Amino acid sequence: MEKIKVGKLYSARRRRSTVVDQKESTNRIKVCMKALLNRPWIGKESDPQLYYWIKEQSDSIREWFMYHTGYSLIINRKLAKLDKVPVIAFPWMGFQEFREALDYALFTYSLWFLEGKTEGEQFLLTDLVKEIKEYMTEQGMTIDWKNYFQRLSMARALKKLKSLNIVQAIDGKEADWAMDQEAYNVLYECTAYSRYVLRNFPRDLTSYTTMDEMGEIPDAGDKQEEINRVRRYRLYRRFLLEPVVWDKDWKDDLLYYHGQKNYLIRQFKEMFGWEGSRYREGVLFFEPEAGAEAELFPTLSSLSDLSMLVCGKIRQDVNNPELENLKAELDGSVRVTKSEVERILIQLKEDHSKYWISDHQKMQSSALAEEVCGHLIEWGFARWAEGGFLILHAAAGRWLAQYGSMELDE
């Protein structure tokens, strides 16, 4: 349990004053900053302590995010939320539960339906899908609830709405409705969160024509102060939301980036507790605390283990003068083929299969190589290039993993 200093009892106010020392206040700000960055919002009912910490530190938190990123801090009687937007929208930033574009469309149309509902108001699933179909038809789109796969998309959208506590199921399950829409129905109740899911846009939503435009930072003029503001927002947004950002990504603002690197590292250390290290390929940030809000690399997934083993083996082969098929480029990157990754995995399987999960033991080498490559790409350590080559960035060689036994203290 945390320790706090308790002030004297003031009889005139008949209340107890809680005094928090500077170190505790700093730690609380870090906890709040990480939570706001990694959660959709912090609910007063679900996490009251964190909600009140954010409220207490709101001036400092709001000022930092607004100055460095342009993000707005929203606090009301129900929640605290940081209105975030990435510079680049990556596939992994979406809802991992969703499988089709239709899932997102139905999720958004459900939010449209909920705009007409008040907190605590109940509605039936059949009414929801009826209104969505009618509205989509007016917009020149079609949806057929007799189609089982489209009902599955609706079920996935509703399940996500429930997991975010935007709606609550009072009676029934959407999975049953997806199996048989005639025999089943679901009664939902609207919560206060439905109006805080979508972010605020600087201009009318219909004026956007591409996804890249939605991530643009409004340019307020050609004065140097405004130019630097846009550069600062882009710099901090990328480093806050992306796992790795390379020096070569700043070719258009290279001088500004190099001038800000040390300040950036100090700011992230002070506000988030992250440790920043400068390498030839760029600045990498590490989370020293195990119980972090964000998902970190290496993840708990066994794919991370295999990925680090593959990268370690490639690193060894690059440094082996007898192997001429693998060479590092001037920027430290290594170009490999998918078949080379397969070959390494086959060798690793022969040596270490007893440590692998059953699925990976049974998987074909080509399929396993595809998953490993996908994992590295998702975390920004690799990318596909022309000719079917996988480009491993230099940071992929910063890890060296091996299996072994470890004795645990009793």
PDB file of C-alpha atoms in Angstrom, residues 35-172:
ATOM      1  CA  ALA A  35      -2.346   5.609 -18.409  1.00  0.00           C
ATOM      2  CA  LEU A  36      -3.678   8.484 -20.512  1.00  0.00           C
ATOM      3  CA  LEU A  37      -1.317   7.577 -23.335  1.00  0.00           C
ATOM      4  CA  ASN A  38      -2.199   3.885 -23.413  1.00  0.00           C
ATOM      5  CA  ARG A  39      -5.878   3.674 -22.453  1.00  0.00           C
ATOM      6  CA  PRO A  40      -8.908   4.970 -24.351  1.00  0.00           C
ATOM      7  CA  TRP A  41      -9.899   6.774 -21.138  1.00  0.00           C
ATOM      8  CA  ILE A  42      -9.854   6.422 -17.359  1.00  0.00           C
ATOM      9  CA  GLY A  43     -13.313   6.015 -15.876  1.00  0.00           C
ATOM     10  CA  LYS A  44     -14.200   7.506 -12.505  1.00  0.00           C
ATOM     11  CA  GLU A  45     -16.171   4.412 -11.518  1.00  0.00           C
ATOM     12  CA  SER A  46     -13.725   1.801 -12.803  1.00  0.00           C
ATOM     13  CA  ASP A  47     -10.495   3.458 -11.535  1.00  0.00           C
ATOM     14  CA  PRO A  48     -11.413   6.237  -9.068  1.00  0.00           C
ATOM     15  CA  GLN A  49      -7.929   6.665  -7.575  1.00  0.00           C
ATOM     16  CA  LEU A  50      -6.269   7.196 -10.948  1.00  0.00           C
ATOM     17  CA  TYR A  51      -9.115   9.454 -12.067  1.00  0.00           C
ATOM     18  CA  TYR A  52      -8.623  11.734  -9.055  1.00  0.00           C
ATOM     19  CA  TRP A  53      -4.839  11.708  -9.461  1.00  0.00           C
ATOM     20  CA  ILE A  54      -5.285  12.967 -13.021  1.00  0.00           C
ATOM     21  CA  LYS A  55      -7.717  15.597 -11.796  1.00  0.00           C
ATOM     22  CA  GLU A  56      -5.265  16.746  -9.112  1.00  0.00           C
ATOM     23  CA  GLN A  57      -2.378  16.945 -11.590  1.00  0.00           C
ATOM     24  CA  SER A  58      -4.502  18.126 -14.533  1.00  0.00           C
ATOM     25  CA  ASP A  59      -2.784  21.515 -14.953  1.00  0.00           C
ATOM     26  CA  SER A  60       0.703  20.011 -15.334  1.00  0.00           C
ATOM     27  CA  ILE A  61      -0.477  17.127 -17.516  1.00  0.00           C
ATOM     28  CA  ARG A  62      -2.631  19.313 -19.759  1.00  0.00           C
ATOM     29  CA  GLU A  63       0.135  21.878 -20.224  1.00  0.00           C
ATOM     30  CA  TRP A  64       2.763  19.262 -21.129  1.00  0.00           C
ATOM     31  CA  PHE A  65       0.652  17.402 -23.675  1.00  0.00           C
ATOM     32  CA  MET A  66      -0.691  20.582 -25.272  1.00  0.00           C
ATOM     33  CA  TYR A  67       2.740  22.170 -25.670  1.00  0.00           C
ATOM     34  CA  HIS A  68       4.619  19.081 -26.883  1.00  0.00           C
ATOM     35  CA  THR A  69       1.942  17.205 -28.839  1.00  0.00           C
ATOM     36  CA  GLY A  70      -1.111  19.421 -29.277  1.00  0.00           C
ATOM     37  CA  TYR A  71      -3.247  16.719 -27.608  1.00  0.00           C
ATOM     38  CA  SER A  72      -6.212  17.867 -25.515  1.00  0.00           C
ATOM     39  CA  LEU A  73      -6.915  16.522 -22.033  1.00  0.00           C
ATOM     40  CA  ILE A  74     -10.628  15.993 -21.434  1.00  0.00           C
ATOM     41  CA  ILE A  75     -11.883  15.681 -17.850  1.00  0.00           C
ATOM     42  CA  ASN A  76     -15.526  15.543 -16.844  1.00  0.00           C
ATOM     43  CA  ARG A  77     -17.603  13.974 -14.086  1.00  0.00           C
ATOM     44  CA  LYS A  78     -17.299  10.511 -15.656  1.00  0.00           C
ATOM     45  CA  LEU A  79     -13.850  10.151 -17.218  1.00  0.00           C
ATOM     46  CA  ALA A  80     -10.448  11.534 -18.080  1.00  0.00           C
ATOM     47  CA  LYS A  81      -9.262  11.136 -21.658  1.00  0.00           C
ATOM     48  CA  LEU A  82      -6.319  12.232 -23.794  1.00  0.00           C
ATOM     49  CA  ASP A  83      -7.538  12.978 -27.328  1.00  0.00           C
ATOM     50  CA  LYS A  84      -4.763  11.262 -29.309  1.00  0.00           C
ATOM     51  CA  VAL A  85      -4.028  10.991 -33.025  1.00  0.00           C
ATOM     52  CA  PRO A  86      -1.007   9.345 -34.673  1.00  0.00           C
ATOM     53  CA  VAL A  87       1.111  10.953 -37.383  1.00  0.00           C
ATOM     54  CA  ILE A  88       1.149   7.619 -39.230  1.00  0.00           C
ATOM     55  CA  ALA A  89      -1.698   5.120 -38.864  1.00  0.00           C
ATOM     56  CA  PHE A  90      -0.261   1.611 -38.615  1.00  0.00           C
ATOM     57  CA  PRO A  91      -2.353  -1.577 -38.924  1.00  0.00           C
ATOM     58  CA  TRP A  92      -1.548  -2.617 -35.346  1.00  0.00           C
ATOM     59  CA  MET A  93      -3.168   0.577 -34.045  1.00  0.00           C
ATOM     60  CA  GLY A  94      -6.606  -0.768 -34.925  1.00  0.00           C
ATOM     61  CA  PHE A  95      -8.847  -3.073 -32.903  1.00  0.00           C
ATOM     62  CA  GLN A  96      -7.157  -6.462 -32.906  1.00  0.00           C
ATOM     63  CA  GLU A  97     -10.528  -8.192 -32.537  1.00  0.00           C
ATOM     64  CA  PHE A  98     -11.769  -6.836 -35.863  1.00  0.00           C
ATOM     65  CA  ARG A  99     -11.275  -8.887 -39.021  1.00  0.00           C
ATOM     66  CA  GLU A 100     -13.060  -6.937 -41.759  1.00  0.00           C
ATOM     67  CA  ALA A 101     -13.462  -3.300 -42.758  1.00  0.00           C
ATOM     68  CA  LEU A 102     -17.181  -3.831 -42.188  1.00  0.00           C
ATOM     69  CA  ASP A 103     -16.472  -4.359 -38.475  1.00  0.00           C
ATOM     70  CA  TYR A 104     -15.198  -0.781 -38.217  1.00  0.00           C
ATOM     71  CA  ALA A 105     -18.077   0.569 -40.300  1.00  0.00           C
ATOM     72  CA  LEU A 106     -20.696  -1.074 -38.082  1.00  0.00           C
ATOM     73  CA  PHE A 107     -18.847   0.023 -34.951  1.00  0.00           C
ATOM     74  CA  THR A 108     -19.002   3.627 -36.216  1.00  0.00           C
ATOM     75  CA  TYR A 109     -22.663   3.379 -37.259  1.00  0.00           C
ATOM     76  CA  SER A 110     -23.452   2.033 -33.799  1.00  0.00           C
ATOM     77  CA  LEU A 111     -21.876   5.173 -32.304  1.00  0.00           C
ATOM     78  CA  TRP A 112     -24.063   7.221 -34.659  1.00  0.00           C
ATOM     79  CA  PHE A 113     -27.128   5.360 -33.320  1.00  0.00           C
ATOM     80  CA  LEU A 114     -26.043   5.971 -29.721  1.00  0.00           C
ATOM     81  CA  GLU A 115     -25.832   9.734 -30.290  1.00  0.00           C
ATOM     82  CA  GLY A 116     -29.601   9.808 -29.975  1.00  0.00           C
ATOM     83  CA  LYS A 117     -29.589   7.943 -26.667  1.00  0.00           C
ATOM     84  CA  THR A 118     -29.148   9.263 -23.142  1.00  0.00           C
ATOM     85  CA  GLU A 119     -27.107   7.696 -20.360  1.00  0.00           C
ATOM     86  CA  GLY A 120     -28.949   4.711 -18.919  1.00  0.00           C
ATOM     87  CA  GLU A 121     -31.410   4.475 -21.815  1.00  0.00           C
ATOM     88  CA  GLN A 122     -32.110   0.921 -22.975  1.00  0.00           C
ATOM     89  CA  PHE A 123     -32.591  -0.344 -26.504  1.00  0.00           C
ATOM     90  CA  LEU A 124     -32.927  -3.632 -28.385  1.00  0.00           C
ATOM     91  CA  LEU A 125     -30.428  -5.026 -30.848  1.00  0.00           C
ATOM     92  CA  THR A 126     -33.199  -5.425 -33.436  1.00  0.00           C
ATOM     93  CA  ASP A 127     -33.920  -1.685 -33.254  1.00  0.00           C
ATOM     94  CA  LEU A 128     -30.221  -0.891 -33.602  1.00  0.00           C
ATOM     95  CA  VAL A 129     -29.682  -3.008 -36.726  1.00  0.00           C
ATOM     96  CA  LYS A 130     -32.928  -1.756 -38.285  1.00  0.00           C
ATOM     97  CA  GLU A 131     -31.913   1.895 -37.968  1.00  0.00           C
ATOM     98  CA  ILE A 132     -28.367   1.196 -39.162  1.00  0.00           C
ATOM     99  CA  LYS A 133     -29.684  -0.580 -42.264  1.00  0.00           C
ATOM    100  CA  GLU A 134     -32.079   2.257 -43.065  1.00  0.00           C
ATOM    101  CA  TYR A 135     -29.364   4.883 -42.633  1.00  0.00           C
ATOM    102  CA  MET A 136     -26.839   2.963 -44.737  1.00  0.00           C
ATOM    103  CA  THR A 137     -29.454   2.568 -47.473  1.00  0.00           C
ATOM    104  CA  GLU A 138     -29.975   6.347 -47.471  1.00  0.00           C
ATOM    105  CA  GLN A 139     -26.214   6.745 -47.931  1.00  0.00           C
ATOM    106  CA  GLY A 140     -26.203   4.426 -50.937  1.00  0.00           C
ATOM    107  CA  MET A 141     -24.797   1.400 -49.066  1.00  0.00           C
ATOM    108  CA  THR A 142     -26.308  -1.999 -48.474  1.00  0.00           C
ATOM    109  CA  ILE A 143     -26.282  -4.375 -45.548  1.00  0.00           C
ATOM    110  CA  ASP A 144     -28.069  -7.721 -45.413  1.00  0.00           C
ATOM    111  CA  TRP A 145     -28.737  -9.064 -41.934  1.00  0.00           C
ATOM    112  CA  LYS A 146     -29.705 -12.402 -43.463  1.00  0.00           C
ATOM    113  CA  ASN A 147     -26.037 -12.778 -44.342  1.00  0.00           C
ATOM    114  CA  TYR A 148     -24.390 -14.727 -41.515  1.00  0.00           C
ATOM    115  CA  PHE A 149     -20.940 -13.142 -42.032  1.00  0.00           C
ATOM    116  CA  GLN A 150     -22.361  -9.623 -41.896  1.00  0.00           C
ATOM    117  CA  ARG A 151     -24.148 -10.500 -38.671  1.00  0.00           C
ATOM    118  CA  LEU A 152     -20.802 -11.729 -37.335  1.00  0.00           C
ATOM    119  CA  SER A 153     -19.299  -8.331 -38.166  1.00  0.00           C
ATOM    120  CA  MET A 154     -22.112  -6.665 -36.223  1.00  0.00           C
ATOM    121  CA  ALA A 155     -21.525  -9.045 -33.308  1.00  0.00           C
ATOM    122  CA  ARG A 156     -17.812  -8.184 -33.243  1.00  0.00           C
ATOM    123  CA  ALA A 157     -18.623  -4.461 -33.301  1.00  0.00           C
ATOM    124  CA  LEU A 158     -21.056  -4.868 -30.403  1.00  0.00           C
ATOM    125  CA  LYS A 159     -18.595  -6.967 -28.429  1.00  0.00           C
ATOM    126  CA  LYS A 160     -16.015  -4.199 -28.755  1.00  0.00           C
ATOM    127  CA  LEU A 161     -18.572  -1.612 -27.654  1.00  0.00           C
ATOM    128  CA  LYS A 162     -19.176  -3.717 -24.549  1.00  0.00           C
ATOM    129  CA  SER A 163     -15.465  -4.192 -23.793  1.00  0.00           C
ATOM    130  CA  LEU A 164     -15.013  -0.411 -23.929  1.00  0.00           C
ATOM    131  CA  ASN A 165     -18.030  -0.059 -21.594  1.00  0.00           C
ATOM    132  CA  ILE A 166     -19.827   2.083 -24.168  1.00  0.00           C
ATOM    133  CA  VAL A 167     -22.851  -0.173 -23.850  1.00  0.00           C
ATOM    134  CA  GLN A 168     -23.815  -2.831 -21.331  1.00  0.00           C
ATOM    135  CA  ALA A 169     -25.737  -5.981 -22.167  1.00  0.00           C
ATOM    136  CA  ILE A 170     -28.696  -6.326 -19.806  1.00  0.00           C
ATOM    137  CA  ASP A 171     -30.117  -9.516 -21.294  1.00  0.00           C
ATOM    138  CA  GLY A 172     -29.002 -11.766 -24.141  1.00  0.00           C
TER     139      GLY A 172
END
